[in-house]
Structures are given as structure tokens and as C-alpha cells.
Short mmCIF file of C-alpha atoms and ligand atoms in Angstrom, two decimals:
data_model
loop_
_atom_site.label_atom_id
_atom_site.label_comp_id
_atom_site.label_asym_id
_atom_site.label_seq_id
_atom_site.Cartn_x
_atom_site.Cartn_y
_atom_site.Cartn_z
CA UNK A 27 -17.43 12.77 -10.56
CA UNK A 28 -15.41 14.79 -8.46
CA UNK A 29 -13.80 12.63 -5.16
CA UNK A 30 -16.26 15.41 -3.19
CA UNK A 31 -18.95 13.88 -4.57
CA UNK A 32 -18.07 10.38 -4.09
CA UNK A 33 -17.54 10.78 -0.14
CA UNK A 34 -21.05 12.94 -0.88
CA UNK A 35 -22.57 9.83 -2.45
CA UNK A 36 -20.89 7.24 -0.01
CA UNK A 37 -21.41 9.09 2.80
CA UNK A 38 -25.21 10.17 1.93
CA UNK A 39 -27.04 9.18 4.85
CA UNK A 40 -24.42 9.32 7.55
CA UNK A 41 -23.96 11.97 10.51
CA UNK A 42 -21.23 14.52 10.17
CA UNK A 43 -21.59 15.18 14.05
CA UNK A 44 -19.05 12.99 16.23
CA UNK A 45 -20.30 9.99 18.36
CA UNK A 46 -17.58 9.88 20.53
CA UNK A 47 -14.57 12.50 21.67
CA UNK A 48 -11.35 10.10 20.60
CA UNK A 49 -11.20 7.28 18.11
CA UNK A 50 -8.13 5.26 17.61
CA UNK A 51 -7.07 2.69 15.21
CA UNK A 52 -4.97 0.54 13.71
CA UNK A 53 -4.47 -0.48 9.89
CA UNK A 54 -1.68 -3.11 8.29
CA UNK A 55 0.62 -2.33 5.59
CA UNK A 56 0.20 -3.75 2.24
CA UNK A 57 3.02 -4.95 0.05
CA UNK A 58 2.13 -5.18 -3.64
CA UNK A 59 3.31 -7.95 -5.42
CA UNK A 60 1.66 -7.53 -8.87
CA UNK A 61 2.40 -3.06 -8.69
CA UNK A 62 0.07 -0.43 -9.14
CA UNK A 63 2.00 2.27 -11.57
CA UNK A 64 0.12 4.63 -12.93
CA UNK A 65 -3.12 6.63 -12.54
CA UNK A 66 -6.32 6.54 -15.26
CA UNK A 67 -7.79 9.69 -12.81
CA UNK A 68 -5.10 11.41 -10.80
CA UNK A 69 -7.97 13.06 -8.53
CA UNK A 70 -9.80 9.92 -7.94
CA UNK A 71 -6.69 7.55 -7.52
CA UNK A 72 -7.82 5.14 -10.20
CA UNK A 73 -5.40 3.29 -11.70
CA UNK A 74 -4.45 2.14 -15.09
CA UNK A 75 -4.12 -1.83 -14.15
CA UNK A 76 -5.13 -4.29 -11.51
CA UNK A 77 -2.66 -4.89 -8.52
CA UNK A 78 -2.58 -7.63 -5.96
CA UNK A 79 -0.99 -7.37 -2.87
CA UNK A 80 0.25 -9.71 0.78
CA UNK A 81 -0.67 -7.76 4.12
CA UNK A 82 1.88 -7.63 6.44
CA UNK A 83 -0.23 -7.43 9.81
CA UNK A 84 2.42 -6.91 11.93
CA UNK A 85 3.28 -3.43 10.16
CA UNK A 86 1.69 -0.44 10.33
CA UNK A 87 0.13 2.98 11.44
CA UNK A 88 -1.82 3.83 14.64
CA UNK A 89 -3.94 6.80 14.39
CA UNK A 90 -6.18 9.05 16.73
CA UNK A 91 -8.42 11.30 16.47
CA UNK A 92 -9.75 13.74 19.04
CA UNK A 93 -12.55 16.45 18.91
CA UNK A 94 -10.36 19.41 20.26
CA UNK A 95 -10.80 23.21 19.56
CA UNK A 96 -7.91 23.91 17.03
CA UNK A 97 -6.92 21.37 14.20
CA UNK A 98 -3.22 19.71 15.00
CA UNK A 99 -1.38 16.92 13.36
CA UNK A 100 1.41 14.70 14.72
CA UNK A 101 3.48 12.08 13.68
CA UNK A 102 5.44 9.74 15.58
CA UNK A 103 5.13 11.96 18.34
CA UNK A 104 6.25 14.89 16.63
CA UNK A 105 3.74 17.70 15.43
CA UNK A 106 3.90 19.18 11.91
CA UNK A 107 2.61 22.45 10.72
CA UNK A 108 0.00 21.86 8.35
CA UNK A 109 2.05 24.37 5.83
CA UNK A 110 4.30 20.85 5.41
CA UNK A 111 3.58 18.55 2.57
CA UNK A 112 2.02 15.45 5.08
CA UNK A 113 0.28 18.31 6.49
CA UNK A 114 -1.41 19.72 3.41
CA UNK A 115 -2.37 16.41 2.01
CA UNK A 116 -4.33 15.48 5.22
CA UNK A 117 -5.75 19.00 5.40
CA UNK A 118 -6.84 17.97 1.40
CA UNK A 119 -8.03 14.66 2.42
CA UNK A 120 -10.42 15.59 5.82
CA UNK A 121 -11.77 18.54 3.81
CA UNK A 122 -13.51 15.88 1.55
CA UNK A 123 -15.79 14.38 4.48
CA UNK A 124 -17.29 18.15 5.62
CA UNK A 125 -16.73 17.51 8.97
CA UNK A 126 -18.38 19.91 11.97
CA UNK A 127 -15.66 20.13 14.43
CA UNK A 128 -11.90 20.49 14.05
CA UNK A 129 -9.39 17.60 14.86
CA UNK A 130 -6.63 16.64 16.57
CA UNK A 131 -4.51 14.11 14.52
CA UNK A 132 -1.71 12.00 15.71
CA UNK A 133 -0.47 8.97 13.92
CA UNK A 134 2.47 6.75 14.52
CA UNK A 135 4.22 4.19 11.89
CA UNK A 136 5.68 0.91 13.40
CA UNK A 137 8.19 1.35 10.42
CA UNK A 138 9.56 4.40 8.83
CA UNK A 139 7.82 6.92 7.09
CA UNK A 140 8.62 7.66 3.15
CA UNK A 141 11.22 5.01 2.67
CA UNK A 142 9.36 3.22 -0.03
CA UNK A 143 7.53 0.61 2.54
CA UNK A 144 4.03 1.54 1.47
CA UNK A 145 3.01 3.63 4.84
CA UNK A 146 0.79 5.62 2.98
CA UNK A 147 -0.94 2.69 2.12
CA UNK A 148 -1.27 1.94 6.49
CA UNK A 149 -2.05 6.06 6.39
CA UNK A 150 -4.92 6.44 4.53
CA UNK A 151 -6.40 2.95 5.83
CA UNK A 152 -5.59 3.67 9.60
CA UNK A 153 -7.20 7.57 9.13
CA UNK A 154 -10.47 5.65 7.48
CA UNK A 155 -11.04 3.04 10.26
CA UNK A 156 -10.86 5.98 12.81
CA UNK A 157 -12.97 8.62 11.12
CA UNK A 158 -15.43 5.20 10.88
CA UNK A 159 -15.02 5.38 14.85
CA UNK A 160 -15.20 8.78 15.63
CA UNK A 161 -18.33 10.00 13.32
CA UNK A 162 -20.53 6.88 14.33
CA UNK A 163 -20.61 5.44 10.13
CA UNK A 164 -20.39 1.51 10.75
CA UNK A 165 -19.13 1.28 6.93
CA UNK A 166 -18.47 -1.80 5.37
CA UNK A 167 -14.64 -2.55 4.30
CA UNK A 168 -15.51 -2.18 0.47
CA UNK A 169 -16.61 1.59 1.40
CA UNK A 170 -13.65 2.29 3.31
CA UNK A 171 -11.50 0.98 0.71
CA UNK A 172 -13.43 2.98 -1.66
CA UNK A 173 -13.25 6.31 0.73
CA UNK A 174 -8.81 5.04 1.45
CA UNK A 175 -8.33 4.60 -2.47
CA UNK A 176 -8.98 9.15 -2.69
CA UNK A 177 -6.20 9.18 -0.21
CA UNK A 178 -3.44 7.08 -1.35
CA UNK A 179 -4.42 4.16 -3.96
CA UNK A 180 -2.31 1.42 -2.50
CA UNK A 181 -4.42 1.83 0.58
CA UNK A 182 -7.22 -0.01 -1.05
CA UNK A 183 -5.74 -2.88 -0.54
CA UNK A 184 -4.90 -2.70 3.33
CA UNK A 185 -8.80 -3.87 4.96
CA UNK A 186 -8.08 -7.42 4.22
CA UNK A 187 -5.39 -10.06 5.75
CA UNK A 188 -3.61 -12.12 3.12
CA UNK A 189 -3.79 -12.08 -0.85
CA UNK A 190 -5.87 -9.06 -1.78
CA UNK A 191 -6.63 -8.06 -5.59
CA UNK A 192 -7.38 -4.40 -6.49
CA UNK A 193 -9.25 -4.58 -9.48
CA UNK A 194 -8.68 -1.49 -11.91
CA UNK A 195 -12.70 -1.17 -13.08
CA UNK A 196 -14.18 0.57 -15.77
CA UNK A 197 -16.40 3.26 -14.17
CA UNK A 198 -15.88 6.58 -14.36
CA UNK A 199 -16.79 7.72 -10.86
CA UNK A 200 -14.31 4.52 -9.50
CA UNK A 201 -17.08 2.74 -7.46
CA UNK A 202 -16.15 -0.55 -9.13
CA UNK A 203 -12.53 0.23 -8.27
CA UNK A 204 -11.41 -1.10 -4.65
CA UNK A 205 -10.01 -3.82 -2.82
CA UNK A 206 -11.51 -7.04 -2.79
CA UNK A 207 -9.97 -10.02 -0.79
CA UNK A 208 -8.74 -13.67 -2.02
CA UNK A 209 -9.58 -16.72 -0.46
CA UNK A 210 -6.56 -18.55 -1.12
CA UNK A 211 -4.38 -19.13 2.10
CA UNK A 212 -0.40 -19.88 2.77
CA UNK A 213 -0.22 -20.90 5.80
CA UNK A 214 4.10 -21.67 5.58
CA UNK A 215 4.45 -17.76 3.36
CA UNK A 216 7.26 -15.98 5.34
CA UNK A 217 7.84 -12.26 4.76
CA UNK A 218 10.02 -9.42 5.83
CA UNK A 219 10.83 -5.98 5.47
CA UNK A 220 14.75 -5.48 4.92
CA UNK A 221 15.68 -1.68 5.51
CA UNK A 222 18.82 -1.06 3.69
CA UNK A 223 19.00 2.78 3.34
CA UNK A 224 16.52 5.13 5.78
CA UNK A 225 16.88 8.31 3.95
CA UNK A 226 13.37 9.69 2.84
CA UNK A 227 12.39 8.78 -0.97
CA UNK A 228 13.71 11.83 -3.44
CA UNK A 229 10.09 11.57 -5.80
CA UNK A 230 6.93 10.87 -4.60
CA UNK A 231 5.20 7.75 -5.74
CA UNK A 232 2.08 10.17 -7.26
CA UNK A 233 5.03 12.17 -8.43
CA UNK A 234 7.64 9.37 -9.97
CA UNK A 235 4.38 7.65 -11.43
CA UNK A 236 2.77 11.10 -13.18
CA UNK A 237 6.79 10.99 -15.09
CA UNK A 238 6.33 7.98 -16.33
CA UNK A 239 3.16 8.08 -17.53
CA UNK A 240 4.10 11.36 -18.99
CA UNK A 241 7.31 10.84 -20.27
CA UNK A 242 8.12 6.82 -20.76
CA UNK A 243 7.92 5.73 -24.66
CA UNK A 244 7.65 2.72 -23.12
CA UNK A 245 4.64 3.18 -20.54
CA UNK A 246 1.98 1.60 -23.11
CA UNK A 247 3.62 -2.12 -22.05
CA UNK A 248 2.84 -1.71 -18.83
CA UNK A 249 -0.74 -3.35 -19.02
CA UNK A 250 0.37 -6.29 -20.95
CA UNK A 251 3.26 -6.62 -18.57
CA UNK A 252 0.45 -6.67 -15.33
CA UNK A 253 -1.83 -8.43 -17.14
CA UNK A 254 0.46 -11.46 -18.35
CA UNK A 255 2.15 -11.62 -14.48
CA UNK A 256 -2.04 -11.04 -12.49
CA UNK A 257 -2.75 -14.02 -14.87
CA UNK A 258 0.46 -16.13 -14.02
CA UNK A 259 0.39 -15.53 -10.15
CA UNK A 260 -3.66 -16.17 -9.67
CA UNK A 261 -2.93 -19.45 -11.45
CA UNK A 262 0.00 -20.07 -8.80
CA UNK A 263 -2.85 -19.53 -6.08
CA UNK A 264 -4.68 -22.54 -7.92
CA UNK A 265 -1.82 -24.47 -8.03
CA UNK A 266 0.40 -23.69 -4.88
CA UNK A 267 4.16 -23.89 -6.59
CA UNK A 268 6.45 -21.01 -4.30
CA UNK A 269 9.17 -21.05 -7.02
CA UNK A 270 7.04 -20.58 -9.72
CA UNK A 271 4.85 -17.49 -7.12
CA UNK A 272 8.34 -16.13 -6.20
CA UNK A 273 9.93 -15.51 -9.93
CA UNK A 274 6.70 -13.53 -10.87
CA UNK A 275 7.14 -11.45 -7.89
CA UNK A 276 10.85 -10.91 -8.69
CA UNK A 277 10.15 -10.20 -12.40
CA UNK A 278 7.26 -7.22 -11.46
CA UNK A 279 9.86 -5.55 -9.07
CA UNK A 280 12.79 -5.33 -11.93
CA UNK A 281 9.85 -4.71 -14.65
CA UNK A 282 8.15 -1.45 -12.45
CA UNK A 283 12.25 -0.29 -11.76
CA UNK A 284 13.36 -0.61 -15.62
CA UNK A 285 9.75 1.08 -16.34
CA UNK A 286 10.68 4.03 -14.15
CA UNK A 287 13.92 4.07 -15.27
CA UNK A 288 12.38 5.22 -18.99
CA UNK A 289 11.24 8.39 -17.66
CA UNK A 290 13.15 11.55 -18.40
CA UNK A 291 14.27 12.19 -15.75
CA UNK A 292 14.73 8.68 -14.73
CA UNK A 293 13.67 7.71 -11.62
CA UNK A 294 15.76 5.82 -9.46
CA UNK A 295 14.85 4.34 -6.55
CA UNK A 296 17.85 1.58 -5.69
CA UNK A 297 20.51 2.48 -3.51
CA UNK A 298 24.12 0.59 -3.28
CA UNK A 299 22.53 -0.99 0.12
CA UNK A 300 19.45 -2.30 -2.27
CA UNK A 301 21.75 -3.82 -4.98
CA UNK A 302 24.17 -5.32 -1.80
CA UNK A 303 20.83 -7.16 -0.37
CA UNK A 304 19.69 -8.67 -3.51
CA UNK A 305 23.26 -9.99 -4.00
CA UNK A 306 22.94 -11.51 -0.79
CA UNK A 307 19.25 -12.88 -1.50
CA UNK A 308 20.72 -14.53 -4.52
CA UNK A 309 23.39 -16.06 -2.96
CA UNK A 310 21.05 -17.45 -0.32
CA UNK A 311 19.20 -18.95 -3.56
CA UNK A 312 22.47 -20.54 -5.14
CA UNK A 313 22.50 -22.11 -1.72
CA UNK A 314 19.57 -23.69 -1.40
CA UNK A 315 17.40 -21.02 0.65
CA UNK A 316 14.60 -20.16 -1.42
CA UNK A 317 13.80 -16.69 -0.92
CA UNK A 318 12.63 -13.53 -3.48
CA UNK A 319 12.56 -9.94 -3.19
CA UNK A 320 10.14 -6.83 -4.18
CA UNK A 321 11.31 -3.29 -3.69
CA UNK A 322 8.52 -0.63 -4.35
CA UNK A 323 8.98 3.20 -4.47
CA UNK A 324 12.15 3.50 -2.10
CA UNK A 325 15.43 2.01 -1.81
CA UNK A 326 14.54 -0.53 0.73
CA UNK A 327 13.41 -4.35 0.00
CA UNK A 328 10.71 -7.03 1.07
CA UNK A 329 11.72 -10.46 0.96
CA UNK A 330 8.98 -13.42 0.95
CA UNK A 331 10.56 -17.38 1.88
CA UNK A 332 8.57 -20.54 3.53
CA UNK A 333 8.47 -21.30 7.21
CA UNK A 334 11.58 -23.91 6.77
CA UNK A 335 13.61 -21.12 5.90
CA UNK A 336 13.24 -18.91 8.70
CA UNK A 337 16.07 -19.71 10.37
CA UNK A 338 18.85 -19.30 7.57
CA UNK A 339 17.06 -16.13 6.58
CA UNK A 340 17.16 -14.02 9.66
CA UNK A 341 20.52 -15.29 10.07
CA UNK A 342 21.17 -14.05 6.95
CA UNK A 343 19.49 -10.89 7.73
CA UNK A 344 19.21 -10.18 11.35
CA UNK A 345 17.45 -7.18 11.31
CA UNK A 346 14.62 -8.35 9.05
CA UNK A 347 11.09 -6.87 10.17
CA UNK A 348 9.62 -10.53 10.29
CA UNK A 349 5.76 -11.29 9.21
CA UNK A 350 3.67 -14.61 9.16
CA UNK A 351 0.99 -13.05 6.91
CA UNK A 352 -1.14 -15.89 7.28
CA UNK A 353 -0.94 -16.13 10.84
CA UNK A 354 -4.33 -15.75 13.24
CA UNK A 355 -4.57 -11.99 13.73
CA UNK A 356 -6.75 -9.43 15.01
CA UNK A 357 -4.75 -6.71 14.05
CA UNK A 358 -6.62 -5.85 10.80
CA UNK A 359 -10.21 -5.43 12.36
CA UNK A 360 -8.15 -3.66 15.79
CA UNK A 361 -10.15 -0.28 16.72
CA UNK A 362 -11.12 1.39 19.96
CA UNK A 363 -13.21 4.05 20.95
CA UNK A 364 -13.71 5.83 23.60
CA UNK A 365 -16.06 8.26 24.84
O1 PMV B 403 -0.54 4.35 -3.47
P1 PMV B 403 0.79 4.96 -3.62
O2 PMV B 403 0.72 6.34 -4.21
O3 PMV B 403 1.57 4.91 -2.34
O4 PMV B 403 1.63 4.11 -4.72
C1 PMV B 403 2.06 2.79 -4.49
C2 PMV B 403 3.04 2.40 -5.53
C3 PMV B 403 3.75 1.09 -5.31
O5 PMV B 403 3.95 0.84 -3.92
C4 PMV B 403 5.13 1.13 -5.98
C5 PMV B 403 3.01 -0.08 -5.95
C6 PMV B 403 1.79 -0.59 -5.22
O6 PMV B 403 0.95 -1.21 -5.90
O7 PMV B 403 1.69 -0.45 -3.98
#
């Protein structure tokens, strides 16, 4: 199946006509923790392993749409020609859902754009929820994830608070391949987002991840490597142990930048700022401060600790985007219309 088709057959007995003039919504970023690297179907975004991710529901994109006689698109208050790479992949992306009227687009990020803190993931989940609004579709968060996943894969994952798995499946046309949420809870799991470097990422993620799959000799681990650390940190959700949640975290982050590292060209992701910030995570560690990093696509790091640490943490790092993933929120179901 083509990804046409699957918005066709998701979509089949929903209007194309608007309900309303303007739809806005919000979506949370999702941090994996167990990575997605590496595509079984480049057009339909399905991967090659599971992945299992936090939301941070504090973080994300804000996006509008309004009915409006000529197409725009804006970001963070600045609009881009549709000739620009953002501006083609969106152009790609609507085209799938055969809409009647052209759009006026504006999205905002509550953290920067392409410095390897998963906004796409926000992007694709924030543009779902409002097309949801705007054309009337009431869809369920499994088809949104679904609908996301053709956008960006990581953004799967973002329709849930908390621990969410994306499960790789086996079907062809990816309808067994979306997020589905965990029910275990951590009430005292700290996070942050620690910007070290805000230049834009060199490769792509879709990009960096096509290399390796292309060119690592050593690409075939990779699905022994997820499997063995999904196993490990599900049975740390059974049995609560943050030490023991924290190391596997640690050890997929250095295993998904040594596996890009293999390409030819290798990618590199880590900047001096990166390699300064995990020095100063482990010497928070040696004393006493239990806190672990992940880094994903870009140079910058999240950094997960319990509620007791807080304190020495942000003192540690004072400009640390603080989340309490766990905490009551109704950011993740947020949405307005209006007509
Ligand atoms: O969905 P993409 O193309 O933004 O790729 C995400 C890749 C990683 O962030 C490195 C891993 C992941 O699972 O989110």
C-alpha cells in the first residue's frame, strides 16, 4: 500500500469539506528512550524495531490552521516559501488527505526547531490533532498515530502522556504499526531538556538513518541491541529500580551514536558542548545525584533524575527545560476550535 491509500482507507468515510474556519492545537514532544533507527518502508515510516518513549508535556508545537484563499506556512512567526525543505515536506504531507480548500499553516515550537529535540515528532502530532479539528473527523488516537507515523515516525508516539511503546508490526500496509500507551506510572521521574549547542542538525534523521542502514556493516545488530534493552527496561516498569531504568537509557544513547558512527560517512551528532554536559552529568553521579542522559539526532541532551534531585540538578544546570512527565496534565488532549 501506498501512504495515499492508507489516509484513503483511514479516512474512508470522513468529509473532506471543513467544519469550522480555524483549528488550533497543541501536541507534546516525545523523547525516545529505547530509539527508533531505521526504516523497513521509507514511504510508510515503518520501522525496523520497536521504540518506547517518555512525553515531555510541557514541550511542544502549537499549530493552526485556517481556511484562507492561498496556501501559506509559518513558523514561529516567520513564513517560509513552500520551495524550502519544511515547506515541501508539509506540501507532501497535506497532499495525502485530498483536501477541498487551501490552508493557512502556522506552527510554533516551545523549543527549537532541528536541534535534535524530536520537534518533528510535536510537528506531525500537533498538524494531526488540528486537521482532526478543522475537517470535523473525531478520530481515535490510534488513527492519528497511524495518520502522524506517514509524517515523521517518532510522532507515533506523541498522543499519549507517560511511557509509550511503538510497536514495529508485521503488516505490510503498517496498520499494526503505531503508538500504543503503557500503564505503568512514575510519579517522582524528573526530566529535562539541556540545550548545549543551537545550531540546526547537519543530516536529517530520515537522512543520517537511510546511511546507516545503507552503509553500516554493523546495522544487522541493531535489532538484537533494541530487543535485549525493550526487554530489560519493560521489566524495570515491573519492578520500579531507577538505576537499573537509567543505565539502559544511557547504554541505547551511546549504542544508536557508535551505530551512526559506522556509516560512511559517519554521522556525528555530538558537539564539544554535548561531551562537556555528560562530563558534568557524571560528575553529578560520582557525587551522589543520580541522574542519566539520552541525546537523539542533534547535539543537544535530555537528562531524566527523581524528584529528590531536583534541586542539585537545576543547580547544576540552570537552564534545564524542566518536565514532571507524570504530572496531572491536560496538555496532551489540549485543542480548540473555533468557528
Ligand atoms: O521520526 P524521526 O524521523 O524524527 O526520527 C527520530 C529518531 C530518533 O529521535 C533519534 C529516535 C526516536 O525514536 O525518536
Amino acid at each position: 500500500m501506498k501512504p495515499l491509500e492508507v489516509v484513503r482507507f483511514l479516512l474512508q468515510d470522513k468529509g473532506r469539506e471543513p467544519v469550522c474556519d480555524t483549528a488550533t492545537a497543541f501536541a507534546p514532544l516525545n523523547i525516545a528512550l529505547i530509539k527508533y533507527w531505521g526504516k523497513r518502508d521509507t514511504a510508510l515510516n515503518l520501522p525496523v524495531t520497536d521504540s518506547l518513549s517518555l512525553t515531555f508535556p510541557e514541550w511542544g508545537t502549537t499549530t493552526s490552521l485556517k481556511i484562507s484563499d492561498t496556501a501559506s506556512c509559518g513558523v514561529n512567526g516567520i513564513t517560509l516559501g513552500w520551495e524550502t525543505p519544511f515547506g515541501q515536506r508539509l506540501k507532501q504531507f497535506l497532499a495525502l488527505f485530498e483536501l477541498s480548500t487551501p490552508l493557512s499553516f502556522e506552527t510554533s515550537n516551545n523549543i527549537p526547531t532541528s536541534a535534535g529535540v524530536a520537534s518533528s515528532s510535536s510537528g506531525f502530532a500537533a498538524l494531526m490533532k488540528t486537521l482532526n479539528l478543522l475537517y470535523g473527523w473525531e478520530l481515535d488516537a490510534t488513527s492519528l498515530s497511524l495518520l502522524a507515523r506517514l509524517g515523521s515516525g517518532s510522532a507515533c508516539r506523541s498522543f499519549w502522556p507517560g511511557f509509550v511503546m511503538w510497536k514495529r508490526g508485521e503488516r505490510p500496509d503498517g496498520l499494526d504499526s503505531h503508538g500504543v500507551p503503557l500503564a505503568s506510572l512514575w510519579p517522582n521521574l524528573r526530566a529535562g531538556i539541556l540545550l548545549v549547542d543551537h545550531t540546526s542538525k547537519p543530516l536529517s534523521s530520515r537522512e543520517a538513518m537511510r546511511l546507516t542502514r545503507e552503509t553500516s556493516p554493523y546495522d544487522r545488530f541493531w535489532p538484537e541491541i533494541v530487543a535485549h534493552d525493550r526487554d530489560a527496561f519493560l521489566d524495570t516498569l515491573s519492578n520500579p529500580d531507577f538505576q537499573t531504568m537509567g543505565t539502559i537509557i544511557e547504554r541505547q544513547a551511546l549504542s544508536l551514536h557508535w551505530l551512526m558512527g559506522t556509516s560512511t560517512p559517519p554521522t556525528l551528532y555530538t558537539q564539544p558542548g554535548t561531551i562537556r554536559a555528560i562530563q558534568q552529568i557524571y560528575a553529578l553521579r560520582a557525587s551522589g545525584h543520580i541522574v542519566y542522559w539520552t541525546q537523539d539526532a542533534g547535539p543537544n541532551l535530555k537528562l531524566f533524575f527523581q524528584a529528590l534531585d531536583e534541586v542539585p540538578v537545576c543547580q547544576a544546570f540552570p537552564d534545564l527545560l524542566l518536565s514532571d512527565p507524570f504530572a496531572v496534565s491536560d496538555s496532551i488532549s489540549a485543542g480548540a476550535r473555533s468557528l
